[in-house]
Amino acid sequence: MKSEQEGDYLEEDASQENGIIQPTQYSSISPPASPVEQDEPFSTYFEEKVHIPENGNQVFSFRKLWAFTGPGFLMSIAYLDPGNIESDLQSGAKAGFKLLWVLLVATIIGLLLQRLAARLGVVTGMHLAEVCNRQYPTVPRIILWLMVELAIIGSDMQEVIGCAIALNLLSVGRIPLWAGVLITITDTFVFLFLDKYGLRKLEAFFGFLITVMAVSFGYEYVLVKPDQGELLKGMFVPYCADCGPVQLEQAVGIVGAVIMPHNIYLHSALVKSIYSLLLVPEVDRKNKKEVKEANKYFFIESSIALFVSFLINVFRSSFAFFGSPHTDLFPLNNGTLEVDIYKGGVVLGCFFGPAALYIWAIGILAAGQSSTMTGTYSGQFVMEGFLNLRWSRFARVLLTRSIAITPTLLVAIFQDVQHLTGMNDFLNVLQSMQLPFALIPILTFTSLTSIMNDFANGLVWKISGGIVILVVCAINMYFVVVYVTALNSIPLYVLAAFLSVAYLCFVGYLAWHCLVALGVSCLDFGSRVRNTPAMLVEEQSECDP
């Protein structure tokens, strides 16, 4: 087997073997050697080995599921971050329970996309950023990396500022926003090194934060006492009676807030790293039975994790606030409010007492702190994968933290804590625009037999995946258009037009490669994509008459 430095994949240029010319194509990726065999193994963030119990001929084993538990719950934290909290609040305030079915559908779509990410990590032994590094040319690869970094920065700003708002509420305004940002960034450095004490301890810490969120927001849900009949109707009846443009825009915002581009990269990296720790020398990724079993258990774990995150989001969506004695924050009428996480805490405190406000703030702090940590992991995996960095652990954390700290601090210093809704809308638009740069590559590479071998997407998954990605991207582009048209500025319109042309050209480039990978051969003029594995070309040629 070739070493990783040699690329572990076929040369991109045409080569000749046994007199047969092999075409230029996407590189085939061989499963990496076991961690014992590698001279310079990829430095994962998790070093504790996890034992896989033997279950004989059992179809399902809870003990085995526990061994594979971890990546799905860490991934699900992105579905619970402060950006999602604000989206949940706005949904409850503007449409009541009528858009809960949108939240349910978005979560199911997210689960299907996370399945693709997990399969890529298990089958190839590499995460999405590493595969992009190997498969795309230099210029598109760098552009793709910059786009994903923008998405991570936008998400990180929401998460860090969410923590800062929680600290502001808990201290009754004594801790200003900028100080809360500094505190959050500092304690994130500390918490990120918990994995040095063992994988299970790190997972336990994230599990604790998710439990805090469930208890906090569940307590508020019980206090509010929503109509359970209307809630179930809104969850399972895909209809929004008497809804207009405001509710439509909010429905689009829900999809944009739930499906986050950097989470696709994160999940493939977590699965790749943790599955490497589950392997023993005699079991590797060439064993189809073991790989199939790993895919099954990772999917079950992700389903459970996203079900928990969906319940927490439902708890938060049930808060539809009207009126308040705080006239400096809310209008003196019975109109629907522009609710954010700060105003939500204030209103809960007004109606249900200080305990409700503090419990709300604790839930926000848990959401912000956990998502900030996973966001930092995303930044490290993405930077290492795209740029092939091999830096020290501290240097990786410092660099990825520093990228987001400057814009976040500037917002915290110059923006008032009571008026952050506009910034949150802008960051949601920014992340919506980056969605194609995760969804298109993951569908492309999981559809290539040269990369996924027997685990490549079948026809049903190719068609359904293509439709889902097309719909999600169209929905989020609508969200972007609505936001831009509301700016009412000619110079901004002109700037947006120029950026849109460049943006659509790059998306079109990625979509072209994706369509060829999906089997649209008529578009295969000069593409590097071939659906036939390189290792099978010679065998097929020998069978020809």
Coordinates of C-alpha atoms in Angstrom, one line a residue:
M1 CA 0.0 0.0 0.0
K2 CA 1.3 3.5 -0.8
S3 CA 2.0 5.8 2.0
E4 CA -0.2 8.7 2.7
Q5 CA 2.5 11.1 1.6
E6 CA 2.4 9.4 -1.9
G7 CA -1.3 10.2 -2.0
D8 CA -2.8 6.7 -1.6
Y9 CA -4.6 7.3 -4.8
L10 CA -4.1 7.0 -8.5
E11 CA -2.3 9.7 -10.5
E12 CA -4.7 12.1 -12.1
D13 CA -2.9 11.9 -15.5
A14 CA -3.6 9.1 -17.9
S15 CA -1.3 6.1 -17.3
Q16 CA -0.6 2.9 -19.1
E17 CA -0.7 -0.6 -17.5
N18 CA -0.3 -3.8 -19.5
G19 CA -0.7 -1.8 -22.7
I20 CA -4.1 -0.4 -21.6
I21 CA -4.5 3.4 -21.4
Q22 CA -6.4 4.3 -18.3
P23 CA -8.5 7.5 -18.5
T24 CA -8.0 10.6 -16.3
Q25 CA -10.6 10.4 -13.5
Y26 CA -11.4 11.1 -9.9
S27 CA -8.8 9.4 -7.7
S28 CA -9.9 6.1 -6.1
I29 CA -9.3 6.1 -2.4
S30 CA -8.0 3.0 -0.7
P31 CA -9.0 2.4 2.9
P32 CA -6.1 3.6 5.0
A33 CA -3.9 1.2 6.9
S34 CA -4.8 0.4 10.5
P35 CA -3.5 2.8 13.1
V36 CA -0.9 0.3 14.1
E37 CA 0.6 0.1 10.6
Q38 CA 0.8 3.8 9.8
D39 CA 4.2 5.4 10.3
E40 CA 2.7 8.9 10.7
P41 CA -1.0 8.4 11.6
F42 CA -3.4 11.3 11.3
S43 CA -3.6 13.0 14.7
T44 CA -7.1 12.6 15.9
Y45 CA -8.5 14.5 18.9
F46 CA -9.4 11.3 20.6
E47 CA -6.8 8.9 21.9
E48 CA -8.7 6.5 24.1
K49 CA -9.4 3.1 22.5
V50 CA -13.0 2.0 22.6
H51 CA -13.8 -1.8 22.8
I52 CA -16.4 -3.2 20.4
P53 CA -18.2 -6.1 22.2
E54 CA -18.9 -9.2 20.2
N55 CA -22.6 -9.9 19.7
G56 CA -22.5 -13.1 17.8
N57 CA -25.3 -13.3 15.3
Q58 CA -27.5 -10.7 17.0
V59 CA -29.1 -8.2 14.6
F60 CA -28.9 -5.4 17.2
S61 CA -26.9 -5.0 20.4
F62 CA -27.3 -2.1 22.8
R63 CA -23.7 -2.7 24.0
K64 CA -22.4 -2.3 20.5
L65 CA -24.6 0.8 20.0
W66 CA -23.0 2.3 23.1
A67 CA -19.5 1.6 21.6
F68 CA -20.5 3.7 18.5
T69 CA -22.2 6.4 20.5
G70 CA -20.6 9.9 20.4
P71 CA -20.3 11.5 16.9
G72 CA -24.1 11.8 16.5
F73 CA -24.7 13.6 19.7
L74 CA -21.7 16.0 19.2
M75 CA -23.1 16.6 15.7
S76 CA -26.6 17.3 17.0
I77 CA -25.4 20.2 19.1
A78 CA -25.3 22.3 15.9
Y79 CA -29.1 21.8 15.8
L80 CA -29.4 23.4 19.2
D81 CA -27.1 26.5 18.9
P82 CA -28.2 30.0 19.8
G83 CA -28.9 30.7 16.1
N84 CA -31.5 27.9 16.2
I85 CA -32.9 29.2 19.5
E86 CA -33.6 32.6 17.9
S87 CA -35.2 30.9 14.9
D88 CA -37.4 28.8 17.2
L89 CA -38.5 31.9 19.1
Q90 CA -39.3 33.8 15.9
S91 CA -41.2 30.8 14.6
G92 CA -43.3 30.6 17.8
A93 CA -44.0 34.3 17.8
K94 CA -44.9 34.7 14.2
A95 CA -46.7 31.5 13.5
G96 CA -47.4 29.7 16.8
F97 CA -47.3 26.0 16.2
K98 CA -48.1 26.1 12.5
L99 CA -44.5 25.7 11.3
L100 CA -43.5 22.8 13.6
W101 CA -43.9 20.4 10.6
V102 CA -41.3 22.5 8.8
L103 CA -38.9 21.9 11.7
L104 CA -39.7 18.2 11.6
V105 CA -39.1 17.9 7.8
A106 CA -35.9 20.0 8.1
T107 CA -34.6 17.7 10.9
I108 CA -35.3 14.6 8.8
I109 CA -33.6 16.1 5.8
G110 CA -30.6 16.9 8.1
L111 CA -30.5 13.3 9.3
L112 CA -30.3 12.0 5.7
L113 CA -27.5 14.4 4.9
Q114 CA -25.6 13.5 8.1
R115 CA -26.0 9.8 7.0
L116 CA -24.0 10.6 3.9
A117 CA -21.3 12.4 5.9
A118 CA -21.0 9.5 8.3
R119 CA -20.8 6.9 5.5
L120 CA -18.0 8.8 3.8
G121 CA -16.0 8.9 7.1
V122 CA -16.5 5.2 7.8
V123 CA -15.9 3.8 4.3
T124 CA -12.9 6.0 3.2
G125 CA -11.2 6.6 6.5
M126 CA -11.1 10.3 5.6
H127 CA -13.4 13.2 6.3
L128 CA -15.0 15.5 3.7
A129 CA -12.4 18.2 3.8
E130 CA -9.6 15.6 3.2
V131 CA -11.5 14.1 0.3
C132 CA -12.0 17.6 -1.2
N133 CA -8.3 18.2 -0.8
R134 CA -7.5 15.1 -2.8
Q135 CA -10.1 15.4 -5.5
Y136 CA -10.6 19.1 -6.5
P137 CA -7.9 21.2 -8.3
T138 CA -6.0 23.8 -6.3
V139 CA -8.0 26.9 -7.1
P140 CA -11.5 25.4 -6.5
R141 CA -10.2 23.7 -3.4
I142 CA -9.0 27.0 -1.9
I143 CA -12.2 28.8 -2.8
L144 CA -14.2 26.0 -1.3
W145 CA -12.1 26.2 1.9
L146 CA -12.7 29.9 2.2
M147 CA -16.5 29.5 1.8
V148 CA -16.6 26.8 4.5
E149 CA -14.5 29.0 6.8
L150 CA -17.0 31.9 6.3
A151 CA -19.8 29.6 7.4
I152 CA -17.9 28.5 10.5
I153 CA -17.1 32.1 11.4
G154 CA -20.8 33.1 11.0
S155 CA -21.9 30.2 13.2
D156 CA -19.2 30.9 15.7
M157 CA -20.2 34.5 16.1
Q158 CA -23.8 33.4 16.9
E159 CA -22.6 30.8 19.4
V160 CA -20.1 33.1 21.2
I161 CA -22.5 36.0 21.4
G162 CA -25.2 33.7 22.6
C163 CA -23.0 32.7 25.5
A164 CA -22.2 36.4 26.2
I165 CA -26.0 37.2 26.3
A166 CA -26.5 34.3 28.7
L167 CA -23.8 35.7 31.0
N168 CA -25.3 39.1 30.7
L169 CA -28.7 37.8 31.8
L170 CA -27.3 35.7 34.7
S171 CA -25.3 38.7 36.0
V172 CA -28.3 41.0 35.6
G173 CA -26.4 43.2 33.2
R174 CA -23.2 43.4 35.2
I175 CA -21.2 41.5 32.6
P176 CA -21.2 43.5 29.4
L177 CA -21.4 41.7 26.0
W178 CA -17.7 42.2 25.2
A179 CA -16.6 40.7 28.5
G180 CA -18.9 37.8 28.0
V181 CA -17.3 37.1 24.6
L182 CA -13.8 37.1 26.2
I183 CA -15.0 34.8 29.0
T184 CA -16.5 32.4 26.5
I185 CA -13.4 32.3 24.3
T186 CA -11.2 31.6 27.3
D187 CA -13.3 28.8 28.8
T188 CA -13.6 27.2 25.4
F189 CA -9.9 26.8 25.3
V190 CA -10.1 25.0 28.7
F191 CA -13.0 22.7 27.8
L192 CA -11.5 21.7 24.5
F193 CA -8.7 19.9 26.2
L194 CA -11.1 17.7 28.1
D195 CA -10.5 14.9 25.5
K196 CA -7.0 14.5 26.9
Y197 CA -8.7 12.8 29.9
G198 CA -10.4 10.3 27.7
L199 CA -13.0 10.1 24.9
R200 CA -15.9 9.0 27.2
K201 CA -15.3 11.9 29.6
L202 CA -15.5 14.4 26.7
E203 CA -18.7 12.7 25.5
A204 CA -20.1 12.8 29.1
F205 CA -19.4 16.5 29.2
F206 CA -21.3 17.2 26.0
G207 CA -24.1 14.8 27.2
F208 CA -24.3 16.9 30.4
L209 CA -24.7 20.1 28.4
I210 CA -27.4 18.6 26.3
T211 CA -29.2 17.4 29.4
V212 CA -28.9 20.9 30.9
M213 CA -30.6 22.3 27.7
A214 CA -33.3 19.6 27.8
V215 CA -34.1 20.3 31.5
S216 CA -33.9 24.1 31.2
F217 CA -36.1 24.4 28.1
G218 CA -38.4 21.6 29.2
Y219 CA -39.0 23.5 32.5
E220 CA -39.9 26.6 30.5
Y221 CA -42.2 24.5 28.3
V222 CA -44.1 23.2 31.4
L223 CA -44.4 26.8 32.7
V224 CA -45.8 28.1 29.4
K225 CA -48.3 25.2 29.2
P226 CA -48.9 25.2 25.4
D227 CA -52.0 23.7 23.9
Q228 CA -50.9 20.1 23.2
G229 CA -53.6 19.5 20.6
E230 CA -52.5 22.5 18.5
L231 CA -48.9 21.5 19.0
L232 CA -49.4 18.0 17.6
K233 CA -51.5 19.4 14.7
G234 CA -48.8 21.9 13.8
M235 CA -46.2 19.1 14.0
F236 CA -47.9 16.6 11.7
V237 CA -50.2 18.6 9.5
P238 CA -48.2 20.2 6.7
Y239 CA -50.3 23.2 6.3
C240 CA -50.2 26.8 7.5
A241 CA -53.6 28.4 7.7
D242 CA -53.8 32.2 7.2
C243 CA -50.1 32.4 6.7
G244 CA -48.5 35.1 4.5
P245 CA -45.1 36.3 3.4
V246 CA -43.9 36.7 7.0
Q247 CA -44.6 33.1 7.9
L248 CA -43.1 31.9 4.6
E249 CA -39.9 33.8 5.2
Q250 CA -39.8 32.3 8.7
A251 CA -40.3 28.8 7.3
V252 CA -37.3 29.3 5.0
G253 CA -35.4 30.6 8.0
I254 CA -36.1 27.4 9.9
V255 CA -34.5 25.3 7.2
G256 CA -31.5 27.6 7.0
A257 CA -31.0 27.5 10.7
V258 CA -31.3 23.7 11.1
I259 CA -29.1 22.5 8.1
M260 CA -25.7 24.0 8.6
P261 CA -22.8 23.5 6.1
H262 CA -19.9 23.0 8.5
N263 CA -21.8 20.3 10.4
I264 CA -21.5 18.0 7.4
Y265 CA -17.7 18.4 7.5
L266 CA -17.7 17.9 11.3
H267 CA -19.8 14.7 11.3
S268 CA -17.6 13.0 8.7
A269 CA -14.5 13.9 10.7
L270 CA -15.9 12.7 14.1
V271 CA -17.0 9.4 12.6
K272 CA -13.7 9.0 10.9
S273 CA -11.7 9.7 14.0
I274 CA -13.8 7.7 16.5
Y275 CA -14.3 4.7 14.1
S276 CA -10.4 4.6 13.8
L277 CA -10.4 4.1 17.6
L278 CA -12.9 1.2 17.3
L279 CA -10.7 -0.7 14.8
V280 CA -8.4 -3.4 15.9
P281 CA -5.5 -4.8 13.8
E282 CA -7.4 -7.7 12.4
V283 CA -10.5 -5.6 11.5
D284 CA -10.2 -2.8 9.0
R285 CA -12.2 -0.9 6.4
K286 CA -11.8 -3.6 3.8
N287 CA -14.1 -5.8 5.9
K288 CA -17.5 -5.1 4.3
K289 CA -19.4 -6.7 7.1
E290 CA -17.7 -4.5 9.7
V291 CA -18.2 -1.3 7.6
K292 CA -21.8 -2.1 7.0
E293 CA -22.4 -2.7 10.7
A294 CA -20.6 0.6 11.6
N295 CA -22.8 2.5 9.2
K296 CA -25.9 1.0 10.8
Y297 CA -25.0 1.9 14.3
F298 CA -23.8 5.4 13.5
F299 CA -27.1 6.0 11.7
I300 CA -29.1 4.7 14.6
E301 CA -27.1 6.9 17.0
S302 CA -27.6 10.0 14.8
S303 CA -31.3 9.3 14.6
I304 CA -31.6 9.2 18.4
A305 CA -29.5 12.3 18.8
L306 CA -31.5 14.4 16.3
F307 CA -34.8 13.2 17.8
V308 CA -33.6 14.6 21.2
S309 CA -32.5 17.9 19.5
F310 CA -35.9 18.0 17.7
L311 CA -37.8 17.8 21.1
I312 CA -35.6 20.5 22.6
N313 CA -36.4 22.7 19.5
V314 CA -40.1 22.0 20.0
F315 CA -39.8 23.1 23.6
R316 CA -38.3 26.4 22.5
S317 CA -40.7 27.0 19.7
S318 CA -43.7 26.9 22.1
F319 CA -42.8 30.4 23.5
A320 CA -45.1 32.9 21.6
F321 CA -44.9 36.1 23.5
F322 CA -47.3 39.0 23.5
G323 CA -46.9 42.2 25.4
S324 CA -44.6 43.0 28.4
P325 CA -44.2 45.6 31.1
H326 CA -40.7 46.4 29.6
T327 CA -41.8 49.2 27.3
D328 CA -38.2 49.9 26.3
L329 CA -37.9 46.5 24.7
F330 CA -41.5 45.8 23.6
P331 CA -44.3 48.0 22.0
L332 CA -47.3 49.0 24.1
N333 CA -49.7 47.0 22.0
N334 CA -50.9 43.4 21.5
G335 CA -48.8 42.9 18.3
T336 CA -46.4 40.1 17.7
L337 CA -42.9 40.8 18.9
E338 CA -39.5 40.5 17.3
V339 CA -38.3 38.0 19.8
D340 CA -34.6 37.2 20.3
I341 CA -32.8 35.2 23.0
Y342 CA -32.3 38.3 25.2
K343 CA -35.9 39.4 25.0
G344 CA -37.1 35.9 25.5
G345 CA -35.3 35.7 28.9
V346 CA -36.7 39.0 30.0
V347 CA -40.3 38.1 29.1
L348 CA -40.0 34.8 30.9
G349 CA -38.7 36.6 33.9
C350 CA -41.6 39.1 33.8
F351 CA -44.3 36.5 33.6
F352 CA -42.9 33.6 35.6
G353 CA -40.4 35.3 38.0
P354 CA -36.6 35.5 38.2
A355 CA -36.2 31.7 38.4
A356 CA -37.5 31.3 34.9
L357 CA -35.1 34.0 33.6
Y358 CA -32.1 32.3 35.2
I359 CA -33.1 28.8 34.0
W360 CA -33.5 30.2 30.5
A361 CA -30.1 31.8 30.7
I362 CA -28.5 28.6 31.9
G363 CA -30.0 26.7 28.9
I364 CA -28.7 29.4 26.5
L365 CA -25.2 29.2 28.1
A366 CA -25.2 25.4 27.7
A367 CA -26.3 25.7 24.1
G368 CA -23.7 28.4 23.3
Q369 CA -20.8 26.7 25.1
S370 CA -21.4 23.3 23.6
S371 CA -21.9 24.6 20.0
T372 CA -18.8 26.9 20.4
M373 CA -16.7 23.8 21.2
T374 CA -18.0 21.7 18.3
G375 CA -17.6 24.8 16.1
T376 CA -13.9 25.0 17.0
Y377 CA -13.6 21.3 16.2
S378 CA -15.2 22.0 12.8
G379 CA -12.7 24.8 12.1
Q380 CA -9.7 22.5 13.0
F381 CA -10.9 19.6 10.9
V382 CA -11.7 21.8 7.9
M383 CA -8.4 23.7 8.0
E384 CA -6.4 20.5 8.4
G385 CA -8.2 18.7 5.7
F386 CA -8.2 21.4 3.0
L387 CA -4.7 22.7 3.8
N388 CA -3.1 19.4 4.9
L389 CA -1.8 21.1 8.1
R390 CA 0.2 19.1 10.7
W391 CA 0.5 21.7 13.4
S392 CA 0.7 21.2 17.2
R393 CA -2.6 20.8 19.0
F394 CA -2.4 24.2 20.7
A395 CA -1.5 26.0 17.5
R396 CA -4.5 24.5 15.8
V397 CA -6.9 25.6 18.5
L398 CA -5.3 29.1 18.7
L399 CA -5.5 29.7 15.0
T400 CA -9.1 28.5 14.6
R401 CA -10.2 30.5 17.6
S402 CA -8.4 33.6 16.4
I403 CA -10.2 33.6 13.0
A404 CA -13.6 34.3 14.6
I405 CA -12.6 36.3 17.7
T406 CA -12.0 39.6 15.8
P407 CA -15.4 40.1 14.1
T408 CA -17.2 38.7 17.2
L409 CA -15.4 41.2 19.5
L410 CA -16.2 44.1 17.2
V411 CA -19.9 43.2 17.2
A412 CA -19.8 42.9 21.0
I413 CA -18.2 46.2 21.5
F414 CA -20.2 48.3 19.0
Q415 CA -23.6 46.5 19.2
D416 CA -26.1 46.8 22.0
V417 CA -27.2 43.5 23.6
Q418 CA -30.9 44.4 23.1
H419 CA -30.6 44.9 19.3
L420 CA -28.9 41.8 17.9
T421 CA -31.7 40.4 15.8
G422 CA -30.5 42.1 12.6
M423 CA -27.0 40.7 13.0
N424 CA -28.5 37.2 13.6
D425 CA -30.5 37.5 10.4
F426 CA -27.4 38.5 8.4
L427 CA -25.4 35.5 9.8
N428 CA -28.2 33.1 8.9
V429 CA -28.1 34.4 5.4
L430 CA -24.4 34.0 5.3
Q431 CA -24.6 30.4 6.3
S432 CA -27.5 29.7 3.9
M433 CA -25.3 30.9 1.1
Q434 CA -22.6 28.4 2.0
L435 CA -24.9 25.4 2.1
P436 CA -24.1 24.3 -1.5
F437 CA -20.4 24.1 -0.6
A438 CA -21.1 21.2 1.8
L439 CA -24.1 19.5 0.2
I440 CA -22.9 19.3 -3.3
P441 CA -19.4 17.8 -2.5
I442 CA -20.9 15.2 0.0
L443 CA -23.4 14.0 -2.7
T444 CA -20.7 13.9 -5.3
F445 CA -18.2 11.9 -3.4
T446 CA -20.6 9.4 -1.8
S447 CA -22.0 8.7 -5.3
L448 CA -18.6 7.7 -6.8
T449 CA -17.8 4.0 -6.8
S450 CA -14.1 4.9 -7.2
I451 CA -14.3 6.4 -3.7
M452 CA -17.0 4.5 -1.9
N453 CA -16.7 1.1 -3.7
D454 CA -19.7 -1.1 -2.8
F455 CA -21.1 1.6 -0.5
A456 CA -21.6 4.2 -3.2
N457 CA -25.1 5.8 -3.3
G458 CA -27.6 3.7 -5.3
L459 CA -30.0 5.2 -7.9
V460 CA -32.7 6.0 -5.3
W461 CA -30.2 7.8 -3.1
K462 CA -28.7 9.7 -6.0
I463 CA -32.1 10.9 -7.2
S464 CA -33.5 11.7 -3.8
G465 CA -30.3 13.3 -2.6
G466 CA -30.1 15.4 -5.7
I467 CA -33.7 16.6 -5.3
V468 CA -33.2 17.3 -1.5
I469 CA -30.1 19.3 -2.1
L470 CA -31.7 21.2 -5.0
V471 CA -34.8 22.1 -2.8
V472 CA -32.7 23.0 0.2
C473 CA -30.4 25.3 -1.9
A474 CA -33.4 26.9 -3.6
I475 CA -35.1 27.5 -0.3
N476 CA -32.0 29.1 1.2
M477 CA -31.4 31.2 -1.9
Y478 CA -34.9 32.5 -1.6
F479 CA -34.0 33.5 2.0
V480 CA -31.0 35.3 0.7
V481 CA -33.0 37.2 -2.0
V482 CA -35.6 38.3 0.6
Y483 CA -32.9 39.6 2.9
V484 CA -31.0 41.5 0.1
T485 CA -34.1 43.1 -1.4
A486 CA -35.0 44.4 2.1
L487 CA -31.7 46.4 2.2
N488 CA -33.1 49.2 -0.1
S489 CA -29.7 50.4 -1.2
I490 CA -28.7 50.7 -4.9
P491 CA -24.9 50.3 -4.2
L492 CA -25.6 47.1 -2.2
Y493 CA -27.8 45.8 -5.0
V494 CA -24.9 46.3 -7.5
L495 CA -22.4 44.7 -5.1
A496 CA -24.8 41.8 -4.6
A497 CA -25.2 41.4 -8.3
F498 CA -21.4 41.1 -8.9
L499 CA -21.0 38.7 -6.0
S500 CA -24.0 36.6 -7.2
V501 CA -22.5 36.1 -10.6
A502 CA -19.2 34.8 -9.1
Y503 CA -21.1 32.7 -6.6
L504 CA -23.4 31.1 -9.1
C505 CA -20.4 30.3 -11.4
F506 CA -18.6 28.4 -8.7
V507 CA -21.8 26.6 -7.6
G508 CA -22.3 25.7 -11.2
Y509 CA -18.8 24.2 -11.4
L510 CA -19.4 22.0 -8.3
A511 CA -22.9 21.0 -9.7
W512 CA -21.3 20.0 -13.0
H513 CA -19.0 17.6 -11.3
C514 CA -21.8 16.3 -9.1
L515 CA -24.1 15.6 -12.1
V516 CA -21.3 13.7 -13.8
A517 CA -20.8 11.7 -10.6
L518 CA -24.6 11.0 -10.5
G519 CA -24.3 9.5 -14.0
V520 CA -25.3 12.3 -16.4
S521 CA -22.7 11.2 -18.9
C522 CA -23.7 13.8 -21.6
L523 CA -22.1 16.5 -19.4
D524 CA -18.8 14.6 -19.2
F525 CA -16.7 16.8 -21.4
G526 CA -13.4 17.3 -19.7
S527 CA -14.6 16.4 -16.2
R528 CA -12.4 14.5 -13.9
V529 CA -15.3 12.4 -12.7
R530 CA -15.7 8.7 -13.7
N531 CA -18.1 6.4 -12.0
T532 CA -16.1 3.3 -12.7
P533 CA -13.5 2.5 -10.1
A534 CA -9.9 2.8 -11.4
M535 CA -9.0 -0.6 -10.1
L536 CA -11.7 -2.2 -12.2
V537 CA -10.7 -0.6 -15.5
E538 CA -8.1 -3.2 -16.3
E539 CA -10.3 -6.1 -15.4
Q540 CA -13.1 -4.8 -17.6
S541 CA -10.7 -4.2 -20.5
E542 CA -9.4 -7.8 -20.2
C543 CA -13.0 -9.0 -20.6
D544 CA -13.5 -7.1 -23.8
P545 CA -13.2 -9.1 -27.0

